[in-house]
Tab-separated table of C-alpha atoms in Angstrom:
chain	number	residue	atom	x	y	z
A	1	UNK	CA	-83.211	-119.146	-6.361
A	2	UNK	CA	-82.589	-117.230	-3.051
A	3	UNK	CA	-83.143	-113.529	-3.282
A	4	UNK	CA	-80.027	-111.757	-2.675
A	5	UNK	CA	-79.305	-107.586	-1.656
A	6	UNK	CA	-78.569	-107.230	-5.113
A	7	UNK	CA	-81.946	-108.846	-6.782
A	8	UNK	CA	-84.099	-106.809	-4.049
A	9	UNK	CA	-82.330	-103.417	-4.873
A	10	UNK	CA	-84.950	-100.627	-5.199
A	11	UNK	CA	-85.336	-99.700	-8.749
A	12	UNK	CA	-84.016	-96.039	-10.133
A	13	UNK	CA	-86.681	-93.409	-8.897
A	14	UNK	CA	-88.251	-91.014	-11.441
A	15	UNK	CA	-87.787	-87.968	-11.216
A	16	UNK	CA	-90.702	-85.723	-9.742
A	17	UNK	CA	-91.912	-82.698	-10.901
A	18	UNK	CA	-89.273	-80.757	-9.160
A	19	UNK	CA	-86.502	-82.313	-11.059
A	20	UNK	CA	-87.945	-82.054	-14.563
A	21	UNK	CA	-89.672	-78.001	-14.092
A	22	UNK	CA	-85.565	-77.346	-13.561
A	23	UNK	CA	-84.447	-79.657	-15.974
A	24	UNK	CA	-86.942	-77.656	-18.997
A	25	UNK	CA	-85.695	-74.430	-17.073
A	26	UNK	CA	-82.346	-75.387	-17.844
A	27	UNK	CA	-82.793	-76.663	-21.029
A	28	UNK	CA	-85.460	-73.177	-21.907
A	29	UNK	CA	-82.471	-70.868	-20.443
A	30	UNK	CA	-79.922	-72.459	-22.752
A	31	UNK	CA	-81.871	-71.757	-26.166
A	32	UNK	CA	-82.366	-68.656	-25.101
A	33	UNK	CA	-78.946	-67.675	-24.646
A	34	UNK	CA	-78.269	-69.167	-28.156
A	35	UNK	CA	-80.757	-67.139	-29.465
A	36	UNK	CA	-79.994	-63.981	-27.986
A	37	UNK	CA	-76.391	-64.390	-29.162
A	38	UNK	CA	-77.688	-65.224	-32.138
A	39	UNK	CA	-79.650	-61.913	-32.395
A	40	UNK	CA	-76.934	-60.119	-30.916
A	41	UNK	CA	-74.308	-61.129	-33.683
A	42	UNK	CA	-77.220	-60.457	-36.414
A	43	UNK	CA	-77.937	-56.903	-35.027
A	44	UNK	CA	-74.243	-55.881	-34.393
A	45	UNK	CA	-74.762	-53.109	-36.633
A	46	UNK	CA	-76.910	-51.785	-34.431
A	47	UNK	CA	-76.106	-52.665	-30.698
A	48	UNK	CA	-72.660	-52.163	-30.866
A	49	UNK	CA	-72.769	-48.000	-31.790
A	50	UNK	CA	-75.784	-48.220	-29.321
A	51	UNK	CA	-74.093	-50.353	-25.974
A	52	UNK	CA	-70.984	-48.387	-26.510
A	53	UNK	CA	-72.513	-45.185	-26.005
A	54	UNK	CA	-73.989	-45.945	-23.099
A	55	UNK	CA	-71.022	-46.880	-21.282
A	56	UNK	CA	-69.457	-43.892	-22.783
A	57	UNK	CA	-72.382	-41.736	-21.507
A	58	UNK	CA	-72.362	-43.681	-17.708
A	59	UNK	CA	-68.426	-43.448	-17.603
A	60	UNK	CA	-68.512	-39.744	-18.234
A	61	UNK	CA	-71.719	-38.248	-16.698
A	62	UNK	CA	-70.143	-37.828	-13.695
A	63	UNK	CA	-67.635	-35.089	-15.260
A	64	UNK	CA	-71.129	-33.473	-17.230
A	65	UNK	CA	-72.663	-33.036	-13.795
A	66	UNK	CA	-69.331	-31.875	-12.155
A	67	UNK	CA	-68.740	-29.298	-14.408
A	68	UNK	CA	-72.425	-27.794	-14.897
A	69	UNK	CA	-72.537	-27.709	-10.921
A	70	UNK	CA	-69.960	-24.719	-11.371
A	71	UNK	CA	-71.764	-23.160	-13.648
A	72	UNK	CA	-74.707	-20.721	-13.535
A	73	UNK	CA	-77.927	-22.703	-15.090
A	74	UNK	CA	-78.209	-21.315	-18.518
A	75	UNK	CA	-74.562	-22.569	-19.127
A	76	UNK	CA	-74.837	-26.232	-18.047
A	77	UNK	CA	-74.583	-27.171	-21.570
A	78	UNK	CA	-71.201	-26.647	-21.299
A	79	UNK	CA	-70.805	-28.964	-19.250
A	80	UNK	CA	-71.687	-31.520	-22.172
A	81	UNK	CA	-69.622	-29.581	-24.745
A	82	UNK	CA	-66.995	-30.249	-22.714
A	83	UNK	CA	-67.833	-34.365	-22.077
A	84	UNK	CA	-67.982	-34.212	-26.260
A	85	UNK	CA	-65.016	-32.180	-26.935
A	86	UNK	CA	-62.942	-34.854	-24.484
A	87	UNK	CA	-64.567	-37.961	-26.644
A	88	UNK	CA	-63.650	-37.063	-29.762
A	89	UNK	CA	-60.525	-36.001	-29.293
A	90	UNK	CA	-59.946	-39.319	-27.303
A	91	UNK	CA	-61.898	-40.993	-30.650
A	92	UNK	CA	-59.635	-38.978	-32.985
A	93	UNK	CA	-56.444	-40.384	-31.059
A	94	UNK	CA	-57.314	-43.427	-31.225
A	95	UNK	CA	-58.258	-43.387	-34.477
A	96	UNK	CA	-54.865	-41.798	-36.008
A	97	UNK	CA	-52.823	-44.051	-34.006
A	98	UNK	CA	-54.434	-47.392	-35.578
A	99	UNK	CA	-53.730	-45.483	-39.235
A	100	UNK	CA	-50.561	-44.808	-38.782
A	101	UNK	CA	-49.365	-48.082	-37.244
A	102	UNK	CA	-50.886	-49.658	-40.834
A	103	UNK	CA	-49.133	-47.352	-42.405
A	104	UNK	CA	-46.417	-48.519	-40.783
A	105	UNK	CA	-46.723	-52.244	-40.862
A	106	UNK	CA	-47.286	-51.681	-44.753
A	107	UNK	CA	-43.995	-50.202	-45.765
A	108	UNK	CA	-42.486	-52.562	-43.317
A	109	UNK	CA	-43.790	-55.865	-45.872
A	110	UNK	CA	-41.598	-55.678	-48.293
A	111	UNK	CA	-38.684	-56.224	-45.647
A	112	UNK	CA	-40.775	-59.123	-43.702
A	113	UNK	CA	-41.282	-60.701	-47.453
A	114	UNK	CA	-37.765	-60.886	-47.892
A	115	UNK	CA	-36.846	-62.096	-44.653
A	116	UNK	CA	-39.343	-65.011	-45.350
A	117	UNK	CA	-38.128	-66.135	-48.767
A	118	UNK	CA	-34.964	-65.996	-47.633
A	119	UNK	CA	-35.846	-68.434	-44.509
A	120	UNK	CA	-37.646	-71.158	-46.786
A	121	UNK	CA	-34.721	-71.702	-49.036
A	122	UNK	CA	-32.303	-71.299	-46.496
A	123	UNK	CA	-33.891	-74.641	-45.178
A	124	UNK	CA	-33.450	-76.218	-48.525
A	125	UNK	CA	-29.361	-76.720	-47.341
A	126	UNK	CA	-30.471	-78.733	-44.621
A	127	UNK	CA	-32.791	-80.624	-46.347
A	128	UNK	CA	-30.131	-81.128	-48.729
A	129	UNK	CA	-27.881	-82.711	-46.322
A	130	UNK	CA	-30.560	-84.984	-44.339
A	131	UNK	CA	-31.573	-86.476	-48.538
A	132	UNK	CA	-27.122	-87.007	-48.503
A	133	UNK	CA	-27.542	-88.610	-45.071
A	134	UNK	CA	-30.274	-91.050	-45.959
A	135	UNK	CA	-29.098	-92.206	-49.040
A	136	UNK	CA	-25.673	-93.531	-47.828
A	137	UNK	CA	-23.707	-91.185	-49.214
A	138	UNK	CA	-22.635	-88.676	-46.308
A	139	UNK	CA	-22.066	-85.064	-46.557
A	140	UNK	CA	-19.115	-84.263	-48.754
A	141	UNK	CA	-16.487	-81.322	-48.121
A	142	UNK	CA	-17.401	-78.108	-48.155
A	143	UNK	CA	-14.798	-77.315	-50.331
A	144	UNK	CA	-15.688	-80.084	-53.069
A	145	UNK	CA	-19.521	-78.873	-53.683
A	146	UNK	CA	-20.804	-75.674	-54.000
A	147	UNK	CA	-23.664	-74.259	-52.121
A	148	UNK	CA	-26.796	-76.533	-53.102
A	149	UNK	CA	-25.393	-78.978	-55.078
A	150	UNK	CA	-26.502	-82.618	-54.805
A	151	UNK	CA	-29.759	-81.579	-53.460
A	152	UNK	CA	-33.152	-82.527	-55.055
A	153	UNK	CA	-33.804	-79.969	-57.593
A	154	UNK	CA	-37.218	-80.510	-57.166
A	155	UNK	CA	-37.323	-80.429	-53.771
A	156	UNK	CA	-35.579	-77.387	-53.785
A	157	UNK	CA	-37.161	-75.344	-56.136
A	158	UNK	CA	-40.148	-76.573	-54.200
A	159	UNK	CA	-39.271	-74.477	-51.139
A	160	UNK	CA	-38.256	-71.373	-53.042
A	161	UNK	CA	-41.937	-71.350	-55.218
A	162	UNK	CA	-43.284	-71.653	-51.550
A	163	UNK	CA	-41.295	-68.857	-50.205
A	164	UNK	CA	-41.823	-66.531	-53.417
A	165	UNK	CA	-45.936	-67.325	-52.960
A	166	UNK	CA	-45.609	-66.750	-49.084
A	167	UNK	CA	-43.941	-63.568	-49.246
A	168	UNK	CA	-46.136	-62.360	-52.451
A	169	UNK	CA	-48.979	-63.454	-49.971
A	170	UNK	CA	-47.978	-60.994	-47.165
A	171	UNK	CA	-47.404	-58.182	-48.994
A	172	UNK	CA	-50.809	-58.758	-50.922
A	173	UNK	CA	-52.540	-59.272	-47.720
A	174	UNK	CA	-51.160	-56.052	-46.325
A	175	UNK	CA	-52.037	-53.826	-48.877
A	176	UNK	CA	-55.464	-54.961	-48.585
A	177	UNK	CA	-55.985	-54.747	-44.921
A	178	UNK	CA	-54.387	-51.360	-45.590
A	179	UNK	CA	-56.741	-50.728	-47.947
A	180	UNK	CA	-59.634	-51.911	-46.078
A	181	UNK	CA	-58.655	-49.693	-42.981
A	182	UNK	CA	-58.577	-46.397	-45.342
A	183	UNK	CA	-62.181	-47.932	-46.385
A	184	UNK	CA	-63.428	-48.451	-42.963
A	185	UNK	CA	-62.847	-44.613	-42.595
A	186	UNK	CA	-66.341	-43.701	-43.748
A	187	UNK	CA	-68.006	-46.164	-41.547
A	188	UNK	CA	-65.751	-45.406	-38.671
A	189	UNK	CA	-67.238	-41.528	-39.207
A	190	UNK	CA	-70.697	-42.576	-39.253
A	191	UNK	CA	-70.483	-44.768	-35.999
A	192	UNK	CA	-68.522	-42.128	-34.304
A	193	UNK	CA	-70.947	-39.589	-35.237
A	194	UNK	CA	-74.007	-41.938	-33.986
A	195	UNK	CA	-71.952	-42.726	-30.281
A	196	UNK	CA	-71.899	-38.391	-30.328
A	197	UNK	CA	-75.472	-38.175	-30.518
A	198	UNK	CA	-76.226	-41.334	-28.455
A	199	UNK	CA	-74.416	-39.913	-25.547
A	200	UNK	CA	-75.606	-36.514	-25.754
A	201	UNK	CA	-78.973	-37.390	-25.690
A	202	UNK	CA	-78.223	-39.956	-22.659
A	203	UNK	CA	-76.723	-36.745	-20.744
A	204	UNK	CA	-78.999	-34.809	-21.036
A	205	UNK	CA	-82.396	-37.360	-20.125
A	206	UNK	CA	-80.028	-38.952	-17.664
A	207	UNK	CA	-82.097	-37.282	-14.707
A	208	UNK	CA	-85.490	-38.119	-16.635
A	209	UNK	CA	-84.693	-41.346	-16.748
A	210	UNK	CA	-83.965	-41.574	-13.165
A	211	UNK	CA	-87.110	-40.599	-12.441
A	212	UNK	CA	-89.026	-43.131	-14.816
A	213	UNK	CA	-86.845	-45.686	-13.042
A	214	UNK	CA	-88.327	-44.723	-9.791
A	215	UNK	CA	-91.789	-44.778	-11.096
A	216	UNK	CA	-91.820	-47.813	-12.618
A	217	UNK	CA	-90.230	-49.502	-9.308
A	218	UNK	CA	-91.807	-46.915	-6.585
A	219	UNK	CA	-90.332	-49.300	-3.541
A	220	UNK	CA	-86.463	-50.108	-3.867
A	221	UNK	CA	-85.761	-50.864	-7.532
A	222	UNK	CA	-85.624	-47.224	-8.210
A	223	UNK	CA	-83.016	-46.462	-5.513
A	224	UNK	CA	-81.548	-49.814	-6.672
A	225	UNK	CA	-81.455	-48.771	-9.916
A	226	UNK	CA	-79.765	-45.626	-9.260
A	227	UNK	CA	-76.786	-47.579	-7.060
A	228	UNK	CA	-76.345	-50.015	-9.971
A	229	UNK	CA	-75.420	-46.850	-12.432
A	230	UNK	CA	-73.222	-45.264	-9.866
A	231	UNK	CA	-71.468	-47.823	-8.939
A	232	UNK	CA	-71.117	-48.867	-12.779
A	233	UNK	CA	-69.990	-45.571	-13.691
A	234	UNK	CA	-67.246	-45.517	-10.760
A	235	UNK	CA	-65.872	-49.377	-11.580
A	236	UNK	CA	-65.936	-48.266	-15.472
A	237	UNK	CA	-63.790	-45.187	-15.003
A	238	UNK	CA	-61.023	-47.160	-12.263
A	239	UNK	CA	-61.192	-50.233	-15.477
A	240	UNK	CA	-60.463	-47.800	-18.066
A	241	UNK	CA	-57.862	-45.957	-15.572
A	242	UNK	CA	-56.367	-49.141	-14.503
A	243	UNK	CA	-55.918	-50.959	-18.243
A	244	UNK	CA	-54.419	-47.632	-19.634
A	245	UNK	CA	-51.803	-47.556	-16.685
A	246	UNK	CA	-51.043	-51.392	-17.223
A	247	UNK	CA	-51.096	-51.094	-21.203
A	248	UNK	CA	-48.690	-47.638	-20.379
A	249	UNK	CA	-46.400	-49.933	-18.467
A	250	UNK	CA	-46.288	-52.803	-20.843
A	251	UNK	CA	-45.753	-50.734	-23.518
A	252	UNK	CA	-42.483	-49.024	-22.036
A	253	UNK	CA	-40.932	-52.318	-20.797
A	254	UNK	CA	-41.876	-53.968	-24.077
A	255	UNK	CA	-40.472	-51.173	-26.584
A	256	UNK	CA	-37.372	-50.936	-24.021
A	257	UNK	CA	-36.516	-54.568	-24.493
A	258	UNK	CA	-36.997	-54.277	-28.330
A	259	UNK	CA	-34.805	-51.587	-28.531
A	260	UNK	CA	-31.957	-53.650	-26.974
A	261	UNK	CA	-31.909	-55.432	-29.851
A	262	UNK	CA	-32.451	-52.799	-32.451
A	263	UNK	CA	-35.816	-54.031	-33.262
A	264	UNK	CA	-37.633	-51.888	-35.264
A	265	UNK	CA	-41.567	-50.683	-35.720
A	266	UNK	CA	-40.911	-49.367	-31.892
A	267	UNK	CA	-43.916	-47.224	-32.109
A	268	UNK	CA	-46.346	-49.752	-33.337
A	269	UNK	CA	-45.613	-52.528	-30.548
A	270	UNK	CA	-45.880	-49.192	-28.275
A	271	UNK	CA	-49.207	-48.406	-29.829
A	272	UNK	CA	-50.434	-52.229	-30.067
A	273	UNK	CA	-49.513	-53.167	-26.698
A	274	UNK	CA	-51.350	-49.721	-25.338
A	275	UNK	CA	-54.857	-50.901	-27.361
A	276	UNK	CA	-54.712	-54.934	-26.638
A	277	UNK	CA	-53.825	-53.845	-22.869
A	278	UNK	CA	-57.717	-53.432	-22.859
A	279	UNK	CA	-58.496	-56.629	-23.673
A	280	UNK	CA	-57.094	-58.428	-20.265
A	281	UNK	CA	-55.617	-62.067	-20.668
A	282	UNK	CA	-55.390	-62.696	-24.393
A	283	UNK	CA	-54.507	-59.014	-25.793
A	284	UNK	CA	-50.841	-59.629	-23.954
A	285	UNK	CA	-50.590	-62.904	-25.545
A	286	UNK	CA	-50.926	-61.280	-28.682
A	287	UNK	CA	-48.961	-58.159	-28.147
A	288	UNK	CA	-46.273	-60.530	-27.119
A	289	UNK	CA	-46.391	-62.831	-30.097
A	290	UNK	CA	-46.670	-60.377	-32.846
A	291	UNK	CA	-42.959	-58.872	-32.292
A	292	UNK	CA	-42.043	-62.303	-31.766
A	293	UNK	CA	-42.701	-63.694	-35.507
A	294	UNK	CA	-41.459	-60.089	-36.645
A	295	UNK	CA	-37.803	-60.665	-35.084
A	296	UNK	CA	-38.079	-64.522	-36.528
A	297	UNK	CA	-38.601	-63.308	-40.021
A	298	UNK	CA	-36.408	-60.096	-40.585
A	299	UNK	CA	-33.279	-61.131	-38.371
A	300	UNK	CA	-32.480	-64.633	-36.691
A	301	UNK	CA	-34.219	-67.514	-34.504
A	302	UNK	CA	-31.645	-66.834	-31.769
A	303	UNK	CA	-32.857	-63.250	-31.703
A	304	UNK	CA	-36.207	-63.726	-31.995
A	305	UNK	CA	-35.739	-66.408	-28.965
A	306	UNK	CA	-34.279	-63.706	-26.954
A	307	UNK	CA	-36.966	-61.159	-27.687
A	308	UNK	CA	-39.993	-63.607	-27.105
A	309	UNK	CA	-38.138	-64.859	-23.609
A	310	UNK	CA	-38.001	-61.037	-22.492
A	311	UNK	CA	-41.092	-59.869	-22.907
A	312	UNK	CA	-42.829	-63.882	-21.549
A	313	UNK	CA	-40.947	-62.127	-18.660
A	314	UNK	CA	-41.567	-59.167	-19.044
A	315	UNK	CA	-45.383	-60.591	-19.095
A	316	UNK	CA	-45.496	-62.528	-15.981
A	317	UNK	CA	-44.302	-60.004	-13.768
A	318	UNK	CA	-47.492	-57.747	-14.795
A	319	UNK	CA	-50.102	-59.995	-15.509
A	320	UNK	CA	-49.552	-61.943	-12.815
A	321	UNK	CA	-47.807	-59.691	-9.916
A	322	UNK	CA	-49.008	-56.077	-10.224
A	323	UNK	CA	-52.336	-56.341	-12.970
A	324	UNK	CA	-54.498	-59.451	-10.887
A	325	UNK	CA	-53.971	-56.511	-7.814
A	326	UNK	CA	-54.814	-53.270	-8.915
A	327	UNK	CA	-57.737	-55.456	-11.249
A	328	UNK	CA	-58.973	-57.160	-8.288
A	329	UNK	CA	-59.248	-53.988	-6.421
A	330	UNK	CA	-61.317	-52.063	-9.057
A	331	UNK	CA	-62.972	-54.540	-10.928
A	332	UNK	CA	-63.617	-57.723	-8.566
A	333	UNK	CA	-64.424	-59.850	-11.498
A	334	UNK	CA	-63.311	-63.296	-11.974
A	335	UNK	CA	-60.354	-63.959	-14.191
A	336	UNK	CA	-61.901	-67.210	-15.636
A	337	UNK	CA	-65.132	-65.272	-16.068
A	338	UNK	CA	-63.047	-62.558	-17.862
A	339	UNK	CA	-61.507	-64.892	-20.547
A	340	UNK	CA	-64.519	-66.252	-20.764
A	341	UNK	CA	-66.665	-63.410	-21.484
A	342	UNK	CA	-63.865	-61.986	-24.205
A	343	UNK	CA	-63.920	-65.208	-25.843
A	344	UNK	CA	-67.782	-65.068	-26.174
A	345	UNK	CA	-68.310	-61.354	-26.670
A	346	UNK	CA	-65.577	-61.899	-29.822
A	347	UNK	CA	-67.330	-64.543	-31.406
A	348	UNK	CA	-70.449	-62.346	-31.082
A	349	UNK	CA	-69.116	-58.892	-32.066
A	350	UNK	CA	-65.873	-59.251	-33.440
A	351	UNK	CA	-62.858	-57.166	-31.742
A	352	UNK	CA	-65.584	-54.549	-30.351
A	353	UNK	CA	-67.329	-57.338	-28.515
A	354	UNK	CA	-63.336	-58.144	-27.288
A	355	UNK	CA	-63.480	-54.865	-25.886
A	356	UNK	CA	-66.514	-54.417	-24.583
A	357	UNK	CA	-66.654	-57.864	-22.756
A	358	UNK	CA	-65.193	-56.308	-19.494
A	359	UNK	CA	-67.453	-53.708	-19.526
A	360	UNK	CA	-71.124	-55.798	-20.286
A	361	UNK	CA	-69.823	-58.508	-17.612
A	362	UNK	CA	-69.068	-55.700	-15.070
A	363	UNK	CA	-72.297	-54.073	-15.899
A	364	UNK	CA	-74.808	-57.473	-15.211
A	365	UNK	CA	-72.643	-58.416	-12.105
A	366	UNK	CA	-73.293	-54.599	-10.545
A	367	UNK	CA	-77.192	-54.769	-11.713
A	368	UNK	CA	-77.426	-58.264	-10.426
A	369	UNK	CA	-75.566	-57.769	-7.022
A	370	UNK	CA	-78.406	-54.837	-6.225
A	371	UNK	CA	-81.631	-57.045	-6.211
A	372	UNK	CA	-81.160	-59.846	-3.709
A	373	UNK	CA	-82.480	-62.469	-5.677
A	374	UNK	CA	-79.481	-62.157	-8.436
A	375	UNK	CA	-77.169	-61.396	-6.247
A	376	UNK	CA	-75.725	-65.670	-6.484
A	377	UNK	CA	-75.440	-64.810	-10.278
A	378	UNK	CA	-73.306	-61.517	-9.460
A	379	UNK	CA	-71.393	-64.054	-6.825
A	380	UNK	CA	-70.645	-66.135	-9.625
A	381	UNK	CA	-69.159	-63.566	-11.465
A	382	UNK	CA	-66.964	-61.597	-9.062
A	383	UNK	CA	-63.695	-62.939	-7.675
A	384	UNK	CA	-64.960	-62.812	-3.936
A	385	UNK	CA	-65.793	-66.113	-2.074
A	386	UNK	CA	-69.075	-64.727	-0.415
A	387	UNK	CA	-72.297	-62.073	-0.786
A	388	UNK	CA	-70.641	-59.745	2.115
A	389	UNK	CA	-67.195	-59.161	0.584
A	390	UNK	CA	-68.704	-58.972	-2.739
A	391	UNK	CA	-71.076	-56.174	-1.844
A	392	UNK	CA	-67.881	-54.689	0.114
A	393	UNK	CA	-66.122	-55.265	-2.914
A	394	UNK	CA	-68.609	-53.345	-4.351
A	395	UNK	CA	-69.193	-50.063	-2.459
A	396	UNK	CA	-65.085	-49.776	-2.442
């Protein structure tokens, strides 16, 4: 039989060392990922008072230094006092505005229990008339039945156990998050008292450990070291800035639109919208949605339609006109990357790891973009097509 191009093909090559050293590096990098998630979700307790006061302490050391520079030397402290007085009461803010909106949301349940038993049944009627419809025998006058009659009574009393356990389940499940939020109190004191001391001490050996830096990398990793927290500590304060303006704005269109149609729980979509506007991408969503279902339960679908169209709207024109600018400009992250980094941080820490996924992606794309052998990771992060406009990006 004649040999053909086909029987004399070369067989597959192996691969050579090359290919299989970056095949085990690929394969070592991905366990270790797992694993440091893995650690990461185990030691929450832990790392999440202890990463959040660092970005506390590098977002504010700028106004600790500013403030002792007017001041004689034996009075620098107050420079701190004042950097502690400014996160509590921020804390504290925060803190009463999440307690009041369950307070709130709680005497609202009874109403949104209601509203959903009466739904359920209400759906019985037409279920009523599609059995009529099926089984031959049309949909007699209105006038000749009264309300429910002819309908399955099982069927029927069916949908109202369902609405009856539904709405029971609400109310239930709102007393105890309730509950578990006036529990959480004590452990939100301890944490908040840990993040005090965390960034205090951070202040004050923030010079130290500049200079330990530049000992332990005596050519450029000190000075690189020392770009990577300024320039952190700049982008951090223009995030923060930025999502409070955005979440300020969304908040007034939102609560504007609501109160067109006598919606209300005005200040808790006001105070919701503010605190998921830090969570870019998905906290909209869900700012948007929640009113949403409210309106569907306590007054009509055609309402509720209304609403939800409004604020999509309402939506679109700032997440995707005026936030992806002012973002862009301060943050230079990638939107994909963003998502991508809430979804995993959440899944690691819970909401905190929601909101501090901007702020730990930010933080390894600045380190990474100052050594020039990470800077392709930082690349890959930001939302700039090459090394110069990211490092323009960057010093901006």
């Amino acid at each position: 039989m004649d040999d053909t191009p086909q029987d004399r093909r070369a067989p597959p090559r192996a691969a050579g060392p090359r290919e299989a050293a970056r095949l085990r590096t690929a394969l070592l990098a991905g366990i270790l990922v797992l694993l440091a998630g893995w650690a990461l979700r185990a030691t929450a307790v832990v790392v999440v008072p202890l990463v959040s006061a660092l970005f506390i302490a590098v977002t504010l050391a700028p106004l600790d230094r500013a403030v002792a520079a007017r001041l004689p030397g034996w009075l620098a402290w107050i420079g701190r006092v004042v950097v502690v007085g400014l996160l509590l009461f921020a804390l504290a803010l925060f803190f009463a505005g999440l307690v009041y909106a369950a307070q709130q949301v709680v005497a609202e349940m009874p109403e949104v229990s209601r509203g959903l038993s009466d739904i359920l049944p209400a759906g019985a009627s037409g279920l009523d008339a599609l059995e009529r419809s099926l089984s031959g025998g049309g949909a007699p006058p209105p006038e000749a039945l009264a309300p429910g009659d002819g309908a399955p009574p099982a069927l029927r009393d069916l949908l109202e156990q369902v609405g009856s356990v539904a709405g029971g389940w609400i109310v239930e499940a709102a007393t105890a998050l309730a509950q578990r939020i006036a529990g959480a109190v004590g452990s939100f004191v301890a944490a908040t008292i840990i993040v005090v001391f965390i960034v205090l001490l951070s202040l004050g050996e923030g010079a130290l450990w500049r200079r330990k830096l530049a000992a332990l990398w005596p050519g450029d990793g000190g000075s690189g070291w020392t770009a990577a927290i300024e320039t952190l500590s700049v982008k951090l304060r223009r995030f923060l800035l930025m999502r409070l303006a955005m979440g300020a704005l969304s908040a007034a269109l939102y609560v504007g639109w609501l109160w067109l149609f006598d919606v209300r729980l005005l200040t808790v979509w006001a105070l919701l919208t503010l605190l998921l506007s830090f969570v870019p991408n998905l906290g909209s969503v869900i700012s948007g949605v929640l009113p949403t279902l409210y309106v569907f339960v306590t007054h009509d679908p055609q309402t509720a339609v209304a609403i939800g169209a409004g604020l999509f709207a309402i939506e679109q024109v700032v997440g995707n006109f005026v936030d992806p600018r002012l973002q862009g400009r301060q943050v230079a992250l990638s939107p994909l990357v963003v998502l991508t980094a809430i979804l995993a941080w959440g899944w690691i820490w819970g909401v905190a790891g929601a909101l501090l996924a901007v702020p730990m992606t930010l933080a390894v794309m600045v380190i990474c973009a100052q050594w020039p052998a990470l800077r392709p990771l930082a690349l890959l992060l930001s939302d700039q097509p090459d090394e110069r406009r990211l490092m323009a990006a960057l010093a901006r």
